[in-house]
PDB file of C-alpha atoms in Angstrom:
ATOM      1  CA  UNK A   1      56.535 160.418  70.055  1.00 55.00           C
ATOM      2  CA  UNK A   2      53.687 161.505  67.665  1.00 68.00           C
ATOM      3  CA  UNK A   3      54.583 161.735  64.401  1.00 72.00           C
ATOM      4  CA  UNK A   4      54.798 165.691  62.760  1.00 77.00           C
ATOM      5  CA  UNK A   5      51.643 166.433  60.081  1.00 80.00           C
ATOM      6  CA  UNK A   6      53.248 167.055  57.270  1.00 80.00           C
ATOM      7  CA  UNK A   7      50.701 170.557  57.594  1.00 83.00           C
ATOM      8  CA  UNK A   8      52.095 171.142  61.235  1.00 86.00           C
ATOM      9  CA  UNK A   9      55.523 170.738  59.022  1.00 86.00           C
ATOM     10  CA  UNK A  10      54.753 173.437  56.806  1.00 85.00           C
ATOM     11  CA  UNK A  11      53.367 175.548  59.356  1.00 88.00           C
ATOM     12  CA  UNK A  12      56.168 175.624  61.481  1.00 89.00           C
ATOM     13  CA  UNK A  13      58.864 175.728  58.615  1.00 87.00           C
ATOM     14  CA  UNK A  14      57.477 179.109  56.878  1.00 86.00           C
ATOM     15  CA  UNK A  15      57.453 180.489  60.612  1.00 87.00           C
ATOM     16  CA  UNK A  16      60.814 180.031  61.746  1.00 88.00           C
ATOM     17  CA  UNK A  17      61.988 181.460  57.826  1.00 84.00           C
ATOM     18  CA  UNK A  18      59.181 184.088  58.591  1.00 84.00           C
ATOM     19  CA  UNK A  19      60.929 185.333  61.885  1.00 87.00           C
ATOM     20  CA  UNK A  20      64.175 185.157  60.162  1.00 86.00           C
ATOM     21  CA  UNK A  21      63.778 186.877  57.904  1.00 82.00           C
ATOM     22  CA  UNK A  22      61.984 189.164  59.874  1.00 83.00           C
ATOM     23  CA  UNK A  23      65.313 189.168  62.527  1.00 85.00           C
ATOM     24  CA  UNK A  24      68.035 189.448  59.524  1.00 82.00           C
ATOM     25  CA  UNK A  25      66.305 192.440  57.777  1.00 79.00           C
ATOM     26  CA  UNK A  26      66.452 194.075  61.519  1.00 80.00           C
ATOM     27  CA  UNK A  27      69.281 193.360  63.058  1.00 83.00           C
ATOM     28  CA  UNK A  28      72.086 193.166  60.080  1.00 78.00           C
ATOM     29  CA  UNK A  29      72.252 196.553  59.371  1.00 76.00           C
ATOM     30  CA  UNK A  30      73.065 196.719  62.979  1.00 79.00           C
ATOM     31  CA  UNK A  31      76.224 194.342  62.164  1.00 81.00           C
ATOM     32  CA  UNK A  32      78.341 197.292  59.911  1.00 77.00           C
ATOM     33  CA  UNK A  33      77.563 199.873  61.914  1.00 80.00           C
ATOM     34  CA  UNK A  34      78.598 199.345  65.320  1.00 82.00           C
ATOM     35  CA  UNK A  35      82.409 199.086  66.148  1.00 84.00           C
ATOM     36  CA  UNK A  36      81.868 197.328  69.526  1.00 86.00           C
ATOM     37  CA  UNK A  37      82.736 193.728  68.567  1.00 86.00           C
ATOM     38  CA  UNK A  38      80.715 192.328  70.970  1.00 88.00           C
ATOM     39  CA  UNK A  39      77.855 193.929  69.821  1.00 86.00           C
ATOM     40  CA  UNK A  40      78.943 193.093  66.069  1.00 87.00           C
ATOM     41  CA  UNK A  41      79.273 189.577  66.974  1.00 88.00           C
ATOM     42  CA  UNK A  42      75.284 189.441  69.058  1.00 88.00           C
ATOM     43  CA  UNK A  43      74.194 190.940  66.131  1.00 87.00           C
ATOM     44  CA  UNK A  44      76.056 188.594  62.894  1.00 86.00           C
ATOM     45  CA  UNK A  45      74.663 185.599  65.181  1.00 89.00           C
ATOM     46  CA  UNK A  46      70.928 186.554  66.115  1.00 90.00           C
ATOM     47  CA  UNK A  47      69.619 185.555  62.819  1.00 87.00           C
ATOM     48  CA  UNK A  48      71.493 181.679  63.323  1.00 90.00           C
ATOM     49  CA  UNK A  49      68.331 181.258  66.142  1.00 91.00           C
ATOM     50  CA  UNK A  50      65.328 180.710  64.188  1.00 90.00           C
ATOM     51  CA  UNK A  51      67.741 178.515  61.501  1.00 89.00           C
ATOM     52  CA  UNK A  52      68.596 176.072  64.646  1.00 92.00           C
ATOM     53  CA  UNK A  53      64.822 175.638  65.345  1.00 91.00           C
ATOM     54  CA  UNK A  54      64.311 174.771  61.263  1.00 89.00           C
ATOM     55  CA  UNK A  55      67.336 172.671  62.308  1.00 90.00           C
ATOM     56  CA  UNK A  56      65.784 171.123  64.969  1.00 91.00           C
ATOM     57  CA  UNK A  57      62.147 170.655  62.555  1.00 89.00           C
ATOM     58  CA  UNK A  58      64.383 168.300  60.326  1.00 87.00           C
ATOM     59  CA  UNK A  59      65.844 166.238  62.538  1.00 90.00           C
ATOM     60  CA  UNK A  60      62.126 165.994  64.762  1.00 89.00           C
ATOM     61  CA  UNK A  61      60.663 165.407  60.767  1.00 87.00           C
ATOM     62  CA  UNK A  62      63.224 162.992  60.419  1.00 87.00           C
ATOM     63  CA  UNK A  63      63.625 160.745  63.768  1.00 89.00           C
ATOM     64  CA  UNK A  64      59.416 160.170  63.780  1.00 88.00           C
ATOM     65  CA  UNK A  65      59.401 159.724  60.032  1.00 90.00           C
ATOM     66  CA  UNK A  66      58.553 155.627  58.870  1.00 91.00           C
ATOM     67  CA  UNK A  67      60.665 153.313  56.832  1.00 93.00           C
ATOM     68  CA  UNK A  68      59.849 154.921  52.919  1.00 93.00           C
ATOM     69  CA  UNK A  69      60.106 158.584  54.498  1.00 91.00           C
ATOM     70  CA  UNK A  70      63.240 158.208  55.742  1.00 92.00           C
ATOM     71  CA  UNK A  71      64.146 156.512  52.668  1.00 93.00           C
ATOM     72  CA  UNK A  72      63.031 159.446  50.933  1.00 93.00           C
ATOM     73  CA  UNK A  73      64.570 161.990  53.680  1.00 92.00           C
ATOM     74  CA  UNK A  74      67.849 160.495  52.381  1.00 94.00           C
ATOM     75  CA  UNK A  75      68.028 160.586  49.203  1.00 94.00           C
ATOM     76  CA  UNK A  76      67.133 164.294  49.674  1.00 94.00           C
ATOM     77  CA  UNK A  77      69.747 164.606  51.967  1.00 93.00           C
ATOM     78  CA  UNK A  78      72.358 162.592  50.066  1.00 95.00           C
ATOM     79  CA  UNK A  79      71.138 164.921  46.546  1.00 96.00           C
ATOM     80  CA  UNK A  80      71.564 167.991  48.185  1.00 94.00           C
ATOM     81  CA  UNK A  81      74.941 167.007  50.199  1.00 94.00           C
ATOM     82  CA  UNK A  82      76.438 166.387  46.608  1.00 96.00           C
ATOM     83  CA  UNK A  83      74.702 170.158  45.203  1.00 93.00           C
ATOM     84  CA  UNK A  84      76.199 172.694  48.398  1.00 92.00           C
ATOM     85  CA  UNK A  85      79.610 170.230  48.023  1.00 92.00           C
ATOM     86  CA  UNK A  86      79.602 171.192  44.862  1.00 93.00           C
ATOM     87  CA  UNK A  87      78.994 174.991  45.571  1.00 89.00           C
ATOM     88  CA  UNK A  88      81.412 175.515  48.082  1.00 87.00           C
ATOM     89  CA  UNK A  89      83.882 173.278  45.695  1.00 90.00           C
ATOM     90  CA  UNK A  90      83.596 175.842  43.014  1.00 89.00           C
ATOM     91  CA  UNK A  91      83.543 179.001  45.062  1.00 85.00           C
ATOM     92  CA  UNK A  92      86.588 177.528  47.496  1.00 85.00           C
ATOM     93  CA  UNK A  93      88.468 177.559  43.931  1.00 89.00           C
ATOM     94  CA  UNK A  94      87.398 180.967  42.545  1.00 87.00           C
ATOM     95  CA  UNK A  95      88.390 182.294  46.198  1.00 84.00           C
ATOM     96  CA  UNK A  96      91.529 180.911  45.872  1.00 86.00           C
ATOM     97  CA  UNK A  97      92.566 182.250  42.535  1.00 88.00           C
ATOM     98  CA  UNK A  98      91.567 185.814  43.655  1.00 85.00           C
ATOM     99  CA  UNK A  99      88.319 185.771  41.410  1.00 84.00           C
ATOM    100  CA  UNK A 100      86.100 186.109  43.994  1.00 79.00           C
ATOM    101  CA  UNK A 101      86.407 188.267  46.683  1.00 79.00           C
ATOM    102  CA  UNK A 102      85.959 188.115  50.680  1.00 71.00           C
ATOM    103  CA  UNK A 103      82.771 189.884  50.222  1.00 73.00           C
ATOM    104  CA  UNK A 104      81.137 187.952  47.508  1.00 73.00           C
ATOM    105  CA  UNK A 105      82.529 184.499  49.177  1.00 72.00           C
ATOM    106  CA  UNK A 106      80.569 185.136  52.484  1.00 74.00           C
ATOM    107  CA  UNK A 107      77.315 186.292  50.384  1.00 72.00           C
ATOM    108  CA  UNK A 108      77.944 182.182  49.112  1.00 74.00           C
ATOM    109  CA  UNK A 109      78.667 180.953  52.339  1.00 77.00           C
ATOM    110  CA  UNK A 110      75.442 183.261  54.045  1.00 77.00           C
ATOM    111  CA  UNK A 111      73.201 181.441  50.522  1.00 79.00           C
ATOM    112  CA  UNK A 112      74.787 177.462  51.418  1.00 85.00           C
ATOM    113  CA  UNK A 113      71.642 177.052  54.327  1.00 83.00           C
ATOM    114  CA  UNK A 114      68.902 177.975  51.538  1.00 83.00           C
ATOM    115  CA  UNK A 115      70.360 176.116  49.111  1.00 87.00           C
ATOM    116  CA  UNK A 116      70.803 172.637  50.730  1.00 90.00           C
ATOM    117  CA  UNK A 117      67.448 173.294  51.951  1.00 87.00           C
ATOM    118  CA  UNK A 118      65.999 174.197  48.945  1.00 87.00           C
ATOM    119  CA  UNK A 119      67.174 171.198  47.025  1.00 93.00           C
ATOM    120  CA  UNK A 120      66.963 168.709  49.934  1.00 92.00           C
ATOM    121  CA  UNK A 121      62.853 169.678  49.490  1.00 87.00           C
ATOM    122  CA  UNK A 122      62.702 168.998  45.967  1.00 90.00           C
ATOM    123  CA  UNK A 123      64.843 165.849  45.725  1.00 93.00           C
ATOM    124  CA  UNK A 124      62.830 164.543  48.044  1.00 90.00           C
ATOM    125  CA  UNK A 125      59.862 166.068  46.616  1.00 87.00           C
ATOM    126  CA  UNK A 126      60.775 164.351  43.537  1.00 90.00           C
ATOM    127  CA  UNK A 127      61.651 160.691  45.443  1.00 91.00           C
ATOM    128  CA  UNK A 128      58.504 161.017  47.122  1.00 89.00           C
ATOM    129  CA  UNK A 129      56.337 161.477  44.156  1.00 88.00           C
ATOM    130  CA  UNK A 130      57.670 158.026  42.545  1.00 88.00           C
ATOM    131  CA  UNK A 131      56.874 156.002  45.227  1.00 87.00           C
ATOM    132  CA  UNK A 132      53.417 158.196  44.799  1.00 80.00           C
ATOM    133  CA  UNK A 133      52.565 160.887  46.306  1.00 74.00           C
ATOM    134  CA  UNK A 134      50.592 162.718  44.542  1.00 67.00           C
ATOM    135  CA  UNK A 135      47.145 160.984  45.859  1.00 63.00           C
ATOM    136  CA  UNK A 136      48.759 162.212  49.338  1.00 66.00           C
ATOM    137  CA  UNK A 137      49.198 166.115  48.963  1.00 64.00           C
ATOM    138  CA  UNK A 138      45.995 167.286  50.481  1.00 67.00           C
ATOM    139  CA  UNK A 139      48.174 165.946  54.355  1.00 71.00           C
ATOM    140  CA  UNK A 140      50.592 169.379  53.038  1.00 76.00           C
ATOM    141  CA  UNK A 141      49.808 172.972  53.288  1.00 82.00           C
ATOM    142  CA  UNK A 142      49.092 173.759  48.887  1.00 85.00           C
ATOM    143  CA  UNK A 143      52.128 174.335  47.189  1.00 84.00           C
ATOM    144  CA  UNK A 144      50.285 177.987  45.974  1.00 88.00           C
ATOM    145  CA  UNK A 145      50.018 178.654  49.789  1.00 89.00           C
ATOM    146  CA  UNK A 146      53.403 178.331  50.178  1.00 87.00           C
ATOM    147  CA  UNK A 147      54.284 179.903  47.130  1.00 89.00           C
ATOM    148  CA  UNK A 148      52.224 183.113  47.812  1.00 91.00           C
ATOM    149  CA  UNK A 149      53.535 183.097  51.604  1.00 90.00           C
ATOM    150  CA  UNK A 150      57.211 182.518  49.949  1.00 88.00           C
ATOM    151  CA  UNK A 151      55.753 186.056  47.190  1.00 90.00           C
ATOM    152  CA  UNK A 152      55.256 188.331  50.885  1.00 91.00           C
ATOM    153  CA  UNK A 153      58.224 187.380  52.575  1.00 87.00           C
ATOM    154  CA  UNK A 154      60.399 188.412  49.790  1.00 87.00           C
ATOM    155  CA  UNK A 155      57.978 191.456  48.622  1.00 89.00           C
ATOM    156  CA  UNK A 156      59.148 192.321  52.379  1.00 87.00           C
ATOM    157  CA  UNK A 157      62.650 191.868  52.115  1.00 82.00           C
ATOM    158  CA  UNK A 158      62.401 193.973  48.301  1.00 84.00           C
ATOM    159  CA  UNK A 159      60.177 196.734  50.824  1.00 86.00           C
ATOM    160  CA  UNK A 160      62.763 196.976  53.616  1.00 84.00           C
ATOM    161  CA  UNK A 161      65.804 196.887  50.925  1.00 79.00           C
ATOM    162  CA  UNK A 162      64.455 200.118  49.113  1.00 83.00           C
ATOM    163  CA  UNK A 163      63.623 202.324  52.340  1.00 81.00           C
ATOM    164  CA  UNK A 164      67.221 201.510  53.983  1.00 78.00           C
ATOM    165  CA  UNK A 165      69.192 202.286  50.815  1.00 74.00           C
ATOM    166  CA  UNK A 166      67.279 202.481  47.709  1.00 69.00           C
ATOM    167  CA  UNK A 167      69.290 200.800  45.670  1.00 73.00           C
ATOM    168  CA  UNK A 168      67.453 199.841  42.270  1.00 79.00           C
ATOM    169  CA  UNK A 169      69.530 197.070  41.074  1.00 78.00           C
ATOM    170  CA  UNK A 170      69.150 195.389  44.719  1.00 77.00           C
ATOM    171  CA  UNK A 171      65.496 195.816  44.883  1.00 82.00           C
ATOM    172  CA  UNK A 172      64.892 194.813  41.430  1.00 86.00           C
ATOM    173  CA  UNK A 173      66.437 191.447  41.683  1.00 83.00           C
ATOM    174  CA  UNK A 174      64.422 190.927  44.682  1.00 83.00           C
ATOM    175  CA  UNK A 175      61.063 192.347  42.662  1.00 88.00           C
ATOM    176  CA  UNK A 176      61.980 189.314  39.945  1.00 90.00           C
ATOM    177  CA  UNK A 177      62.305 186.534  42.614  1.00 88.00           C
ATOM    178  CA  UNK A 178      58.914 187.633  43.869  1.00 90.00           C
ATOM    179  CA  UNK A 179      57.235 188.406  40.571  1.00 92.00           C
ATOM    180  CA  UNK A 180      58.626 184.515  39.349  1.00 92.00           C
ATOM    181  CA  UNK A 181      57.192 183.814  43.173  1.00 90.00           C
ATOM    182  CA  UNK A 182      53.397 184.814  42.007  1.00 93.00           C
ATOM    183  CA  UNK A 183      53.536 183.451  38.906  1.00 94.00           C
ATOM    184  CA  UNK A 184      54.493 180.244  39.933  1.00 93.00           C
ATOM    185  CA  UNK A 185      51.696 180.247  42.736  1.00 91.00           C
ATOM    186  CA  UNK A 186      49.074 181.278  40.052  1.00 93.00           C
ATOM    187  CA  UNK A 187      50.236 178.641  38.401  1.00 92.00           C
ATOM    188  CA  UNK A 188      49.846 175.798  40.716  1.00 89.00           C
ATOM    189  CA  UNK A 189      47.462 176.931  41.817  1.00 90.00           C
ATOM    190  CA  UNK A 190      44.922 177.112  38.835  1.00 90.00           C
ATOM    191  CA  UNK A 191      46.267 173.652  38.442  1.00 86.00           C
ATOM    192  CA  UNK A 192      45.670 172.921  41.175  1.00 83.00           C
ATOM    193  CA  UNK A 193      41.690 174.148  41.197  1.00 84.00           C
ATOM    194  CA  UNK A 194      41.266 172.466  37.217  1.00 84.00           C
ATOM    195  CA  UNK A 195      41.760 169.154  39.151  1.00 78.00           C
ATOM    196  CA  UNK A 196      39.650 169.531  41.751  1.00 75.00           C
ATOM    197  CA  UNK A 197      37.221 170.677  39.338  1.00 73.00           C
ATOM    198  CA  UNK A 198      38.418 167.769  37.085  1.00 68.00           C
ATOM    199  CA  UNK A 199      39.605 164.652  39.077  1.00 58.00           C
ATOM    200  CA  UNK A 200      42.377 162.924  36.908  1.00 53.00           C
TER     201      UNK A 200
ATOM    202  CA  UNK B   1      56.056 141.815  45.315  1.00 81.00           C
ATOM    203  CA  UNK B   2      51.892 141.384  44.794  1.00 88.00           C
ATOM    204  CA  UNK B   3      49.478 142.169  47.866  1.00 91.00           C
ATOM    205  CA  UNK B   4      46.450 142.239  48.704  1.00 93.00           C
ATOM    206  CA  UNK B   5      46.682 144.743  51.340  1.00 95.00           C
ATOM    207  CA  UNK B   6      43.859 147.540  49.285  1.00 95.00           C
ATOM    208  CA  UNK B   7      40.977 144.981  49.382  1.00 95.00           C
ATOM    209  CA  UNK B   8      41.643 143.975  53.291  1.00 95.00           C
ATOM    210  CA  UNK B   9      41.881 147.276  54.506  1.00 96.00           C
ATOM    211  CA  UNK B  10      38.662 148.354  52.197  1.00 95.00           C
ATOM    212  CA  UNK B  11      36.530 144.924  53.026  1.00 95.00           C
ATOM    213  CA  UNK B  12      37.179 146.578  56.936  1.00 95.00           C
ATOM    214  CA  UNK B  13      36.134 149.158  55.931  1.00 95.00           C
ATOM    215  CA  UNK B  14      38.626 151.494  56.402  1.00 95.00           C
ATOM    216  CA  UNK B  15      40.512 154.925  54.995  1.00 93.00           C
ATOM    217  CA  UNK B  16      44.555 154.775  53.683  1.00 92.00           C
ATOM    218  CA  UNK B  17      43.909 157.121  56.651  1.00 90.00           C
ATOM    219  CA  UNK B  18      42.933 154.679  59.322  1.00 94.00           C
ATOM    220  CA  UNK B  19      45.819 152.570  58.468  1.00 96.00           C
ATOM    221  CA  UNK B  20      48.062 154.265  58.283  1.00 93.00           C
ATOM    222  CA  UNK B  21      47.390 155.496  62.143  1.00 92.00           C
ATOM    223  CA  UNK B  22      47.516 151.873  63.299  1.00 95.00           C
ATOM    224  CA  UNK B  23      50.382 150.687  61.542  1.00 95.00           C
ATOM    225  CA  UNK B  24      52.196 153.890  62.594  1.00 91.00           C
ATOM    226  CA  UNK B  25      53.201 154.781  59.116  1.00 92.00           C
ATOM    227  CA  UNK B  26      52.360 157.935  57.077  1.00 89.00           C
ATOM    228  CA  UNK B  27      49.107 157.741  54.236  1.00 90.00           C
ATOM    229  CA  UNK B  28      51.815 158.050  51.337  1.00 90.00           C
ATOM    230  CA  UNK B  29      53.322 154.742  52.661  1.00 93.00           C
ATOM    231  CA  UNK B  30      50.465 152.770  52.835  1.00 94.00           C
ATOM    232  CA  UNK B  31      49.215 153.867  49.316  1.00 93.00           C
ATOM    233  CA  UNK B  32      52.936 152.962  47.922  1.00 93.00           C
ATOM    234  CA  UNK B  33      52.694 149.947  49.529  1.00 95.00           C
ATOM    235  CA  UNK B  34      48.754 148.902  48.469  1.00 94.00           C
ATOM    236  CA  UNK B  35      50.120 150.519  44.702  1.00 92.00           C
ATOM    237  CA  UNK B  36      52.779 147.727  44.551  1.00 90.00           C
ATOM    238  CA  UNK B  37      55.788 150.963  44.334  1.00 91.00           C
ATOM    239  CA  UNK B  38      56.915 149.681  47.732  1.00 92.00           C
ATOM    240  CA  UNK B  39      58.262 146.848  49.317  1.00 93.00           C
ATOM    241  CA  UNK B  40      57.631 146.751  52.936  1.00 95.00           C
ATOM    242  CA  UNK B  41      60.473 146.250  55.016  1.00 95.00           C
ATOM    243  CA  UNK B  42      60.207 142.905  57.334  1.00 95.00           C
ATOM    244  CA  UNK B  43      58.955 144.215  60.662  1.00 95.00           C
ATOM    245  CA  UNK B  44      56.253 146.604  58.753  1.00 96.00           C
ATOM    246  CA  UNK B  45      55.027 143.287  57.373  1.00 96.00           C
ATOM    247  CA  UNK B  46      54.796 142.008  60.188  1.00 96.00           C
ATOM    248  CA  UNK B  47      52.749 144.240  61.810  1.00 96.00           C
ATOM    249  CA  UNK B  48      50.495 144.330  58.758  1.00 96.00           C
ATOM    250  CA  UNK B  49      49.701 140.544  59.188  1.00 96.00           C
ATOM    251  CA  UNK B  50      49.452 140.794  62.798  1.00 96.00           C
ATOM    252  CA  UNK B  51      46.426 143.456  62.006  1.00 96.00           C
ATOM    253  CA  UNK B  52      44.625 141.245  59.528  1.00 96.00           C
ATOM    254  CA  UNK B  53      44.734 138.668  61.531  1.00 95.00           C
ATOM    255  CA  UNK B  54      46.532 136.306  58.585  1.00 95.00           C
ATOM    256  CA  UNK B  55      50.046 135.265  57.714  1.00 94.00           C
ATOM    257  CA  UNK B  56      52.324 137.192  56.004  1.00 93.00           C
ATOM    258  CA  UNK B  57      52.569 134.786  52.718  1.00 93.00           C
ATOM    259  CA  UNK B  58      48.873 135.202  52.395  1.00 93.00           C
ATOM    260  CA  UNK B  59      49.124 138.622  52.215  1.00 94.00           C
ATOM    261  CA  UNK B  60      52.323 139.489  49.996  1.00 93.00           C
ATOM    262  CA  UNK B  61      53.155 136.947  47.215  1.00 88.00           C
ATOM    263  CA  UNK B  62      56.856 137.723  45.254  1.00 84.00           C
ATOM    264  CA  UNK B  63      56.542 138.990  42.159  1.00 73.00           C
ATOM    265  CA  UNK B  64      56.262 137.365  38.384  1.00 67.00           C
ATOM    266  CA  UNK B  65      60.631 138.412  38.142  1.00 59.00           C
TER     267      UNK B  65
END
């Protein structure tokens, strides 16, 4: 089977994460608003569907990667597994000691998968750079474009939270994340433009 | 390990992307091999040698260590 190009992989992942955010925001309020256990179960598990597609994309990418890519995937997965194990054991001990409520524990569990993806991506990218991937970055979607897309999703989340609950502290946190993403996008966009004007 | 992959590729007028396609690897892997940041496995070294119609030892040579 043909290899998945890095650009195509980025587009698929961004699409899947966009669908995940949209589905989560659309369905999640129904979970607490219904008493029917069947509807509750379906609504709680629907956001898992786009994540299954994300897992399928990652599996396809790893299966069709060459030997050097497999090495960098292994480094990424190893570091991500260690980070997630650490976070879950810390959260587990705190919950067992009664310092984290059941509600907080469930929030921690929901963030395990994004944390895994984030650390995996960062560690894999670091390992790939050590093997000289810097000269091959034109194969991927530019980082500032990916960050802009992510910032747009975060802003959309802030808007929905504001319209639904109006909780100012939650909206402020989400907007701060959005602002950080925009700043990073501006920085990487500026850096990319400067490198194009004066190649290293 | 040192290798002649870059000069052999340039002699044939291929880009890194074209060589990567012929070897069924990523351009990053070709780049890493050419810059001596990564030593290919024996099967990939054989594929490279077969593609350039040369022996492995005429393309790859051990480094100083």
